Short mmCIF file of C-alpha atoms and ligand atoms in Angstrom, two decimals:
data_model
loop_
_atom_site.label_atom_id
_atom_site.label_comp_id
_atom_site.label_asym_id
_atom_site.label_seq_id
_atom_site.Cartn_x
_atom_site.Cartn_y
_atom_site.Cartn_z
CA MET A 332 -161.74 -31.93 139.31
CA PRO A 333 -161.76 -29.92 136.05
CA PRO A 334 -158.56 -30.40 134.06
CA MET A 335 -157.36 -26.80 134.52
CA MET A 336 -157.67 -26.85 138.29
CA THR A 337 -154.54 -28.19 139.86
CA GLN A 338 -154.31 -28.75 143.57
CA ARG A 339 -151.87 -26.58 145.51
CA PRO A 340 -148.98 -28.81 146.58
CA LYS A 341 -148.60 -29.46 150.28
CA LYS A 342 -146.04 -27.23 151.99
CA LEU A 343 -143.43 -29.92 152.60
CA ILE A 344 -143.74 -31.32 149.09
CA ALA A 345 -143.38 -27.82 147.61
CA THR A 346 -140.11 -27.30 149.50
CA LEU A 347 -138.85 -30.69 148.40
CA SER A 348 -139.61 -29.63 144.83
CA GLY A 349 -137.30 -26.64 145.31
CA SER A 350 -139.61 -23.81 146.28
CA ILE A 351 -138.45 -21.24 148.84
CA GLN A 352 -141.19 -20.33 151.32
CA LYS A 353 -141.55 -17.40 153.67
CA THR A 354 -142.29 -19.75 156.55
CA PRO A 355 -140.54 -23.09 156.14
CA PRO A 356 -142.44 -26.34 156.68
CA VAL A 357 -141.62 -27.89 160.05
CA TRP A 358 -141.65 -31.30 161.70
CA LEU A 359 -139.40 -32.80 164.36
CA MET A 360 -137.59 -36.12 164.42
CA ARG A 361 -139.15 -38.29 167.16
CA GLN A 362 -142.06 -35.85 167.40
CA ALA A 363 -144.22 -38.68 168.74
CA GLY A 364 -142.67 -39.93 171.95
CA ARG A 365 -142.13 -39.86 175.66
CA TYR A 366 -141.96 -36.06 176.08
CA LEU A 367 -145.74 -36.06 175.43
CA PRO A 368 -148.04 -37.12 178.31
CA GLU A 369 -150.59 -38.50 175.80
CA TYR A 370 -147.87 -40.75 174.30
CA ARG A 371 -146.93 -42.07 177.75
CA LYS A 372 -150.58 -42.90 178.34
CA THR A 373 -151.03 -44.85 175.08
CA ARG A 374 -147.66 -46.52 175.60
CA ALA A 375 -148.74 -47.70 179.08
CA GLU A 376 -151.95 -49.12 177.58
CA ALA A 377 -149.99 -50.97 174.88
CA GLY A 378 -147.58 -52.44 177.43
CA ASP A 379 -144.49 -53.25 175.43
CA PHE A 380 -142.96 -50.83 172.91
CA LEU A 381 -143.15 -53.44 170.14
CA ASP A 382 -146.84 -54.05 170.91
CA LEU A 383 -147.36 -50.37 170.18
CA VAL A 384 -145.30 -50.50 166.97
CA TYR A 385 -147.14 -53.54 165.56
CA ASN A 386 -150.63 -52.30 166.47
CA PRO A 387 -151.91 -50.19 163.52
CA THR A 388 -154.65 -48.52 165.58
CA LEU A 389 -152.35 -47.47 168.42
CA ALA A 390 -149.53 -46.54 166.02
CA THR A 391 -152.01 -44.29 164.21
CA GLU A 392 -153.08 -42.71 167.48
CA VAL A 393 -149.52 -41.82 168.60
CA THR A 394 -148.59 -40.57 165.11
CA LEU A 395 -151.51 -38.12 165.22
CA GLN A 396 -150.88 -36.88 168.79
CA PRO A 397 -148.17 -34.29 167.96
CA ILE A 398 -150.09 -33.19 164.83
CA ARG A 399 -153.18 -32.36 166.92
CA ARG A 400 -151.08 -30.50 169.51
CA TYR A 401 -148.76 -28.50 167.24
CA GLY A 402 -150.03 -28.74 163.64
CA PHE A 403 -146.69 -29.88 162.17
CA ASP A 404 -146.50 -29.90 158.37
CA ALA A 405 -145.65 -33.60 158.36
CA ALA A 406 -146.62 -36.70 160.28
CA ILE A 407 -143.99 -39.44 160.48
CA LEU A 408 -145.09 -43.05 160.66
CA PHE A 409 -144.77 -44.27 164.23
CA SER A 410 -142.50 -47.29 164.09
CA ASP A 411 -138.83 -48.04 164.66
CA ILE A 412 -135.87 -48.69 162.38
CA LEU A 413 -135.27 -52.03 164.13
CA VAL A 414 -138.41 -53.68 162.72
CA VAL A 415 -136.30 -54.44 159.63
CA PRO A 416 -133.79 -56.73 161.42
CA HIS A 417 -136.78 -58.16 163.33
CA ALA A 418 -138.59 -59.01 160.07
CA LEU A 419 -135.35 -60.58 158.78
CA GLY A 420 -135.56 -63.05 161.65
CA GLN A 421 -133.38 -61.49 164.35
CA ASP A 422 -134.81 -61.48 167.89
CA LEU A 423 -135.52 -58.00 169.27
CA HIS A 424 -136.77 -56.54 172.48
CA PHE A 425 -136.57 -53.17 174.18
CA GLU A 426 -135.37 -52.99 177.77
CA GLU A 427 -136.70 -50.22 179.96
CA ASN A 428 -134.04 -47.46 180.19
CA ALA A 429 -131.48 -49.57 178.33
CA GLY A 430 -132.77 -49.45 174.76
CA PRO A 431 -132.85 -52.19 172.13
CA VAL A 432 -131.37 -55.67 172.61
CA LEU A 433 -131.03 -57.95 169.57
CA GLY A 434 -130.46 -61.71 169.35
CA GLU A 435 -127.82 -63.62 167.39
CA LEU A 436 -127.24 -62.43 163.83
CA PRO A 437 -129.34 -64.80 161.68
CA SER A 438 -127.68 -66.49 158.71
CA LEU A 439 -128.91 -64.43 155.79
CA GLN A 440 -128.28 -66.16 152.48
CA THR A 441 -131.10 -64.77 150.39
CA PHE A 442 -133.75 -62.15 150.87
CA LYS A 443 -137.16 -63.81 151.26
CA GLU A 444 -139.38 -60.94 150.25
CA SER A 445 -142.80 -62.47 150.94
CA VAL A 446 -141.83 -63.59 154.47
CA PHE A 447 -140.39 -60.12 155.11
CA HIS A 448 -143.51 -58.27 153.92
CA GLY A 449 -145.70 -60.74 155.81
CA LYS A 450 -144.04 -59.78 159.09
CA LEU A 451 -144.26 -56.06 158.31
CA GLY A 452 -147.95 -56.18 157.32
CA PRO A 453 -149.06 -54.28 160.45
CA VAL A 454 -146.62 -51.43 159.61
CA TYR A 455 -148.04 -51.06 156.08
CA GLU A 456 -151.56 -51.19 157.51
CA GLY A 457 -150.51 -48.44 159.92
CA VAL A 458 -149.34 -46.23 157.03
CA SER A 459 -152.73 -46.51 155.28
CA SER A 460 -154.59 -45.98 158.52
CA ILE A 461 -152.55 -42.85 159.40
CA ARG A 462 -153.29 -41.30 155.98
CA ARG A 463 -157.03 -41.99 156.39
CA GLN A 464 -157.08 -40.58 159.93
CA LEU A 465 -155.17 -37.41 158.94
CA ASP A 466 -157.73 -36.71 156.23
CA GLN A 467 -160.64 -37.54 158.51
CA GLU A 468 -159.43 -35.08 161.16
CA GLY A 469 -158.97 -32.35 158.53
CA PHE A 470 -155.16 -32.52 158.31
CA THR A 471 -155.37 -32.74 154.55
CA ASP A 472 -152.24 -30.56 154.04
CA THR A 473 -150.14 -32.72 156.35
CA THR A 474 -147.61 -34.84 154.48
CA LEU A 475 -147.09 -38.44 155.59
CA ILE A 476 -143.44 -39.45 155.89
CA GLY A 477 -142.40 -43.11 155.82
CA PHE A 478 -138.90 -44.13 156.87
CA SER A 479 -136.25 -46.77 157.22
CA GLY A 480 -132.85 -47.09 158.81
CA ALA A 481 -130.05 -47.14 156.23
CA PRO A 482 -128.16 -50.43 155.70
CA TRP A 483 -125.07 -49.23 157.64
CA THR A 484 -127.03 -48.13 160.73
CA LEU A 485 -129.15 -51.30 160.68
CA ALA A 486 -125.98 -53.43 160.39
CA CYS A 487 -124.56 -51.58 163.43
CA TYR A 488 -127.46 -52.76 165.61
CA MET A 489 -127.54 -56.24 164.03
CA VAL A 490 -123.84 -56.94 164.60
CA ASP A 491 -123.30 -55.12 167.92
CA LYS A 492 -126.73 -56.38 169.09
CA LYS A 493 -127.40 -53.27 171.18
CA GLY A 494 -127.00 -49.50 171.16
CA SER A 495 -123.46 -48.15 171.37
CA LYS A 496 -121.45 -44.97 170.79
CA GLU A 497 -118.79 -46.53 168.58
CA PHE A 498 -120.17 -49.84 167.21
CA ILE A 499 -116.72 -51.44 167.50
CA SER A 500 -117.87 -55.03 166.72
CA THR A 501 -119.52 -53.87 163.50
CA ARG A 502 -116.52 -51.82 162.40
CA VAL A 503 -114.10 -54.66 163.16
CA MET A 504 -116.29 -57.16 161.27
CA ALA A 505 -116.38 -54.82 158.24
CA LEU A 506 -112.56 -54.86 158.23
CA GLN A 507 -111.91 -58.51 159.14
CA LYS A 508 -114.68 -60.17 157.12
CA PRO A 509 -115.34 -57.74 154.26
CA GLN A 510 -117.13 -60.28 152.07
CA GLU A 511 -119.46 -61.44 154.80
CA PHE A 512 -120.13 -57.84 155.77
CA MET A 513 -120.72 -56.84 152.16
CA ALA A 514 -123.28 -59.68 151.87
CA LEU A 515 -125.09 -58.29 154.94
CA ILE A 516 -125.10 -54.76 153.50
CA ASP A 517 -126.32 -56.03 150.11
CA LEU A 518 -129.15 -57.94 151.73
CA LEU A 519 -130.13 -54.91 153.80
CA THR A 520 -130.03 -52.73 150.67
CA GLU A 521 -132.53 -55.07 149.03
CA ALA A 522 -134.71 -55.27 152.15
CA VAL A 523 -134.75 -51.49 152.73
CA THR A 524 -135.67 -50.86 149.06
CA ALA A 525 -138.57 -53.33 149.31
CA TYR A 526 -139.64 -51.92 152.69
CA LEU A 527 -139.74 -48.30 151.48
CA GLY A 528 -141.50 -49.29 148.24
CA ALA A 529 -144.23 -51.02 150.26
CA GLN A 530 -144.64 -47.90 152.43
CA ILE A 531 -145.15 -45.81 149.27
CA GLN A 532 -147.77 -48.26 148.07
CA ALA A 533 -149.52 -48.01 151.43
CA GLY A 534 -149.68 -44.19 151.23
CA ALA A 535 -146.33 -42.65 152.29
CA GLU A 536 -145.73 -39.40 150.36
CA VAL A 537 -142.11 -38.72 151.35
CA LEU A 538 -139.41 -41.05 152.70
CA GLN A 539 -136.56 -40.48 155.11
CA ILE A 540 -133.51 -42.72 155.38
CA PHE A 541 -131.94 -42.50 158.86
CA ASP A 542 -128.21 -43.20 158.85
CA SER A 543 -127.79 -42.36 162.52
CA TRP A 544 -124.31 -43.89 162.82
CA ALA A 545 -122.81 -42.65 159.53
CA GLY A 546 -120.51 -40.46 161.64
CA VAL A 547 -118.43 -43.28 163.16
CA LEU A 548 -116.79 -44.18 159.82
CA PRO A 549 -113.58 -42.87 158.24
CA PRO A 550 -113.95 -41.47 154.67
CA ASP A 551 -113.27 -44.59 152.55
CA GLN A 552 -115.60 -46.73 154.58
CA PHE A 553 -118.16 -43.95 154.68
CA ARG A 554 -118.17 -44.13 150.87
CA GLN A 555 -118.45 -47.92 150.84
CA TRP A 556 -121.00 -48.52 153.60
CA VAL A 557 -123.00 -45.28 153.70
CA ILE A 558 -122.91 -43.64 150.26
CA GLU A 559 -122.96 -46.70 147.97
CA PRO A 560 -125.92 -48.59 149.50
CA THR A 561 -127.92 -45.38 149.86
CA GLN A 562 -127.20 -44.48 146.25
CA LYS A 563 -128.59 -47.89 145.17
CA ILE A 564 -131.73 -47.52 147.28
CA VAL A 565 -132.44 -43.99 146.01
CA ALA A 566 -131.85 -45.03 142.36
CA ALA A 567 -134.17 -48.04 142.65
CA LEU A 568 -136.92 -45.99 144.30
CA LYS A 569 -136.60 -43.10 141.83
CA GLU A 570 -136.93 -45.49 138.93
CA LYS A 571 -140.12 -47.03 140.25
CA TYR A 572 -141.62 -44.05 142.08
CA PRO A 573 -140.14 -40.92 140.45
CA SER A 574 -142.48 -38.49 142.22
CA ILE A 575 -141.64 -39.60 145.77
CA PRO A 576 -138.92 -37.45 147.42
CA VAL A 577 -136.29 -39.15 149.59
CA ILE A 578 -134.64 -37.26 152.46
CA GLY A 579 -131.22 -38.61 153.49
CA PHE A 580 -130.01 -38.09 157.06
CA PRO A 581 -126.36 -39.15 157.44
CA LYS A 582 -125.90 -38.09 161.05
CA GLY A 583 -122.40 -36.98 161.92
CA ALA A 584 -121.20 -37.02 158.29
CA GLY A 585 -119.38 -33.69 158.71
CA VAL A 586 -117.75 -32.45 155.50
CA LEU A 587 -118.67 -35.76 153.80
CA ALA A 588 -122.30 -34.60 153.82
CA ALA A 589 -121.53 -32.77 150.56
CA GLU A 590 -120.30 -35.91 148.79
CA TYR A 591 -123.20 -37.91 150.27
CA ALA A 592 -125.71 -35.44 148.80
CA THR A 593 -124.12 -35.38 145.35
CA LYS A 594 -123.54 -39.10 144.99
CA THR A 595 -126.68 -40.54 146.59
CA ARG A 596 -128.87 -38.02 144.74
CA VAL A 597 -131.27 -37.71 147.66
CA SER A 598 -133.99 -35.10 147.16
CA ALA A 599 -133.04 -33.31 150.39
CA LEU A 600 -130.32 -33.53 153.00
CA GLY A 601 -130.96 -33.77 156.73
CA VAL A 602 -128.21 -31.86 158.56
CA ASP A 603 -127.38 -32.48 162.20
CA HIS A 604 -126.58 -29.74 164.71
CA THR A 605 -122.80 -30.31 164.63
CA LEU A 606 -122.65 -28.95 161.07
CA PRO A 607 -122.20 -25.16 160.92
CA VAL A 608 -125.22 -23.67 159.14
CA GLU A 609 -123.02 -21.18 157.25
CA TRP A 610 -120.85 -24.02 155.93
CA ALA A 611 -123.91 -26.01 154.87
CA ASP A 612 -125.47 -23.03 153.13
CA GLN A 613 -122.28 -22.02 151.31
CA THR A 614 -121.01 -25.50 150.42
CA LEU A 615 -124.11 -27.41 149.41
CA ASP A 616 -125.84 -26.88 146.06
CA ALA A 617 -128.12 -23.82 146.42
CA LYS A 618 -131.00 -25.81 144.93
CA LEU A 619 -130.67 -28.71 147.38
CA PRO A 620 -133.36 -28.54 150.08
CA LEU A 621 -131.82 -28.77 153.57
CA GLN A 622 -133.58 -30.11 156.65
CA GLY A 623 -132.55 -29.20 160.17
CA ASN A 624 -130.77 -28.46 162.37
CA LEU A 625 -131.68 -27.13 165.83
CA ASP A 626 -129.76 -28.81 168.66
CA PRO A 627 -132.32 -30.88 170.65
CA CYS A 628 -130.68 -29.60 173.88
CA VAL A 629 -131.42 -26.02 172.85
CA LEU A 630 -135.08 -26.98 172.50
CA GLN A 631 -134.99 -28.61 175.90
CA ALA A 632 -133.27 -25.56 177.47
CA GLY A 633 -135.77 -23.16 175.86
CA GLY A 634 -135.81 -19.40 176.55
CA GLU A 635 -133.29 -17.09 174.90
CA HIS A 636 -131.15 -19.92 173.58
CA LEU A 637 -134.10 -21.27 171.69
CA GLU A 638 -135.02 -17.86 170.31
CA ARG A 639 -131.49 -17.02 169.17
CA GLU A 640 -130.68 -20.38 167.58
CA THR A 641 -134.04 -20.68 165.83
CA HIS A 642 -133.64 -17.23 164.28
CA LYS A 643 -130.10 -18.00 163.20
CA ILE A 644 -131.19 -21.15 161.36
CA LEU A 645 -134.18 -19.40 159.73
CA GLU A 646 -132.01 -16.46 158.68
CA THR A 647 -129.15 -18.54 157.26
CA PHE A 648 -131.41 -20.81 155.20
CA ARG A 649 -133.79 -18.00 154.16
CA ASN A 650 -132.73 -18.01 150.51
CA ARG A 651 -132.81 -21.75 149.86
CA PRO A 652 -135.44 -24.50 150.17
CA HIS A 653 -135.49 -25.32 153.89
CA ILE A 654 -137.42 -27.70 156.14
CA PHE A 655 -137.16 -26.76 159.80
CA ASN A 656 -136.28 -29.71 162.04
CA LEU A 657 -133.95 -30.69 164.86
CA GLY A 658 -130.42 -31.94 164.29
CA HIS A 659 -131.46 -35.25 165.92
CA GLY A 660 -134.51 -36.68 167.71
CA ILE A 661 -136.32 -34.74 170.42
CA ASP A 662 -135.24 -35.78 173.92
CA LYS A 663 -137.77 -37.25 176.34
CA GLY A 664 -137.04 -34.52 178.91
CA THR A 665 -138.20 -31.72 176.60
CA PRO A 666 -141.07 -29.61 178.03
CA PRO A 667 -143.99 -29.69 175.55
CA ASP A 668 -144.31 -25.89 176.03
CA HIS A 669 -140.91 -25.39 174.45
CA VAL A 670 -142.14 -27.08 171.28
CA ALA A 671 -145.12 -24.70 171.27
CA GLN A 672 -142.70 -21.77 171.67
CA LEU A 673 -140.60 -23.07 168.77
CA MET A 674 -143.68 -23.27 166.54
CA ARG A 675 -144.54 -19.65 167.38
CA LEU A 676 -140.98 -18.52 166.61
CA ILE A 677 -141.06 -20.22 163.21
CA ARG A 678 -144.55 -19.25 162.15
CA GLU A 679 -144.43 -15.66 163.39
CA GLN A 680 -141.57 -15.04 160.94
CA ALA A 681 -143.99 -14.48 158.11
O1 CP3 B 1262 -139.93 -39.74 164.77
C1 CP3 B 1262 -140.99 -40.28 165.17
O2 CP3 B 1262 -141.81 -39.71 165.91
C2 CP3 B 1262 -141.33 -41.66 164.62
C3 CP3 B 1262 -140.92 -42.75 165.41
C4 CP3 B 1262 -139.48 -43.21 165.50
C5 CP3 B 1262 -139.04 -43.97 166.63
N1 CP3 B 1262 -137.77 -44.38 166.38
C6 CP3 B 1262 -139.83 -44.26 167.82
C7 CP3 B 1262 -139.18 -44.69 169.07
C8 CP3 B 1262 -138.42 -43.15 164.60
C9 CP3 B 1262 -138.33 -42.43 163.27
C10 CP3 B 1262 -137.34 -43.90 165.16
C11 CP3 B 1262 -136.05 -44.10 164.48
C12 CP3 B 1262 -134.95 -44.75 165.20
N2 CP3 B 1262 -134.99 -45.77 166.10
C13 CP3 B 1262 -133.59 -44.43 164.99
C14 CP3 B 1262 -133.07 -43.43 163.97
C15 CP3 B 1262 -133.16 -42.05 164.45
C16 CP3 B 1262 -132.21 -41.72 165.57
O3 CP3 B 1262 -132.71 -41.46 166.69
O4 CP3 B 1262 -131.00 -41.71 165.33
C17 CP3 B 1262 -132.82 -45.26 165.81
C18 CP3 B 1262 -131.30 -45.28 165.94
C19 CP3 B 1262 -133.73 -46.12 166.52
C20 CP3 B 1262 -133.38 -47.23 167.46
C21 CP3 B 1262 -133.98 -47.02 168.79
N3 CP3 B 1262 -135.32 -47.07 169.07
C22 CP3 B 1262 -133.29 -46.79 170.01
C23 CP3 B 1262 -131.79 -46.68 170.15
C24 CP3 B 1262 -134.26 -46.70 171.00
C25 CP3 B 1262 -134.02 -46.55 172.48
C26 CP3 B 1262 -133.66 -45.19 172.88
C27 CP3 B 1262 -134.83 -44.54 173.56
O5 CP3 B 1262 -135.10 -43.37 173.22
O6 CP3 B 1262 -135.44 -45.19 174.40
C28 CP3 B 1262 -135.54 -46.83 170.40
C29 CP3 B 1262 -136.86 -46.77 171.06
C30 CP3 B 1262 -137.87 -45.81 170.52
N4 CP3 B 1262 -138.16 -45.61 169.21
C31 CP3 B 1262 -138.73 -44.98 171.30
C32 CP3 B 1262 -139.56 -44.28 170.40
C33 CP3 B 1262 -140.67 -43.33 170.71
C34 CP3 B 1262 -138.81 -44.94 172.82
C35 CP3 B 1262 -139.45 -46.21 173.28
C36 CP3 B 1262 -140.42 -46.06 174.42
O7 CP3 B 1262 -141.55 -45.54 174.26
O8 CP3 B 1262 -140.08 -46.58 175.50
#
């Protein structure tokens, strides 16, 4: 390319760099998944969920499925946050209709980086393969997002050993054995930094850190277990890969979302649907890109609710960098037509 010709940045990257666009870029958390018949077909072929996750060819296929159907501005690596505990040596399986079940917490003295990367090789291969496939199918403007669970949310699953609403065992351990818990968080901070760095090297253009259970903590512990580790991960990544934006998603953070954004220095903040959009717009730095925050149940309900809520979000965030998304992952009962309707509502704005 001649030196004067610069490529137009992709839509999502432009927003993350602070530009305000007439039609915001859009992608949906859990956009590849059981609400899509083509996902259910590939999933049945793979057999087990983890066989799908660790198969780069099939993971590429399911990542591309929602892009082909809806033309989202970003593809998100098809994987799961729990591959990190798995690669650290904790047993993991997914039970039909019950969710993840983990084995005993392994003794974790030091982080063995080469063993860890060895186990996650198929995920990194998947990242490269997804980027190649997007380009091959002409989705050259589609940004590839890599992700990880945040240390706190990963620790929740590792200590409680299954899904929960409160993660009582984890919270009690953090209080009763603070040193042991701190060692776990430190190790996860190192592992997540290495994991995200490897995804960048494999071709991820943007990263998202899911802190799905940030909302169960009171303020002081939120600072200690959510903000501090995330701040370290973001700083380490920015030093090594300054051009790669990191989106932080501290689900349920409430008013602490503001402190999270300032202190972690994430490039953009994912806001869930319990946060009032007016509050978010007025309280958070006008230059900070916000991502969100349609209630997944509104998408599932469709119709007038969907129209009204979508317009409200678009209108409120009109004068700031905004990435349209849900406030949490899409539910498996969502009619695919409702997603098509949402895309029309967003893109007909222009
Ligand atoms: O967004 C995407 O399309 C990429 C894929 C993705 C999955 N999980 C696939 C998945 C991503 C980004 C995740 C993240 C994830 N996984 C989170 C953080 C986001 C959030 O939802 O808060 C969490 C907490 C998990 C852990 C997890 N994985 C649980 C609790 C479950 C069971 C619940 C369920 O929906 O069954 C999973 C399984 C899972 N991860 C599925 C998918 C598509 C369903 C598995 C199936 O096909 O049977």
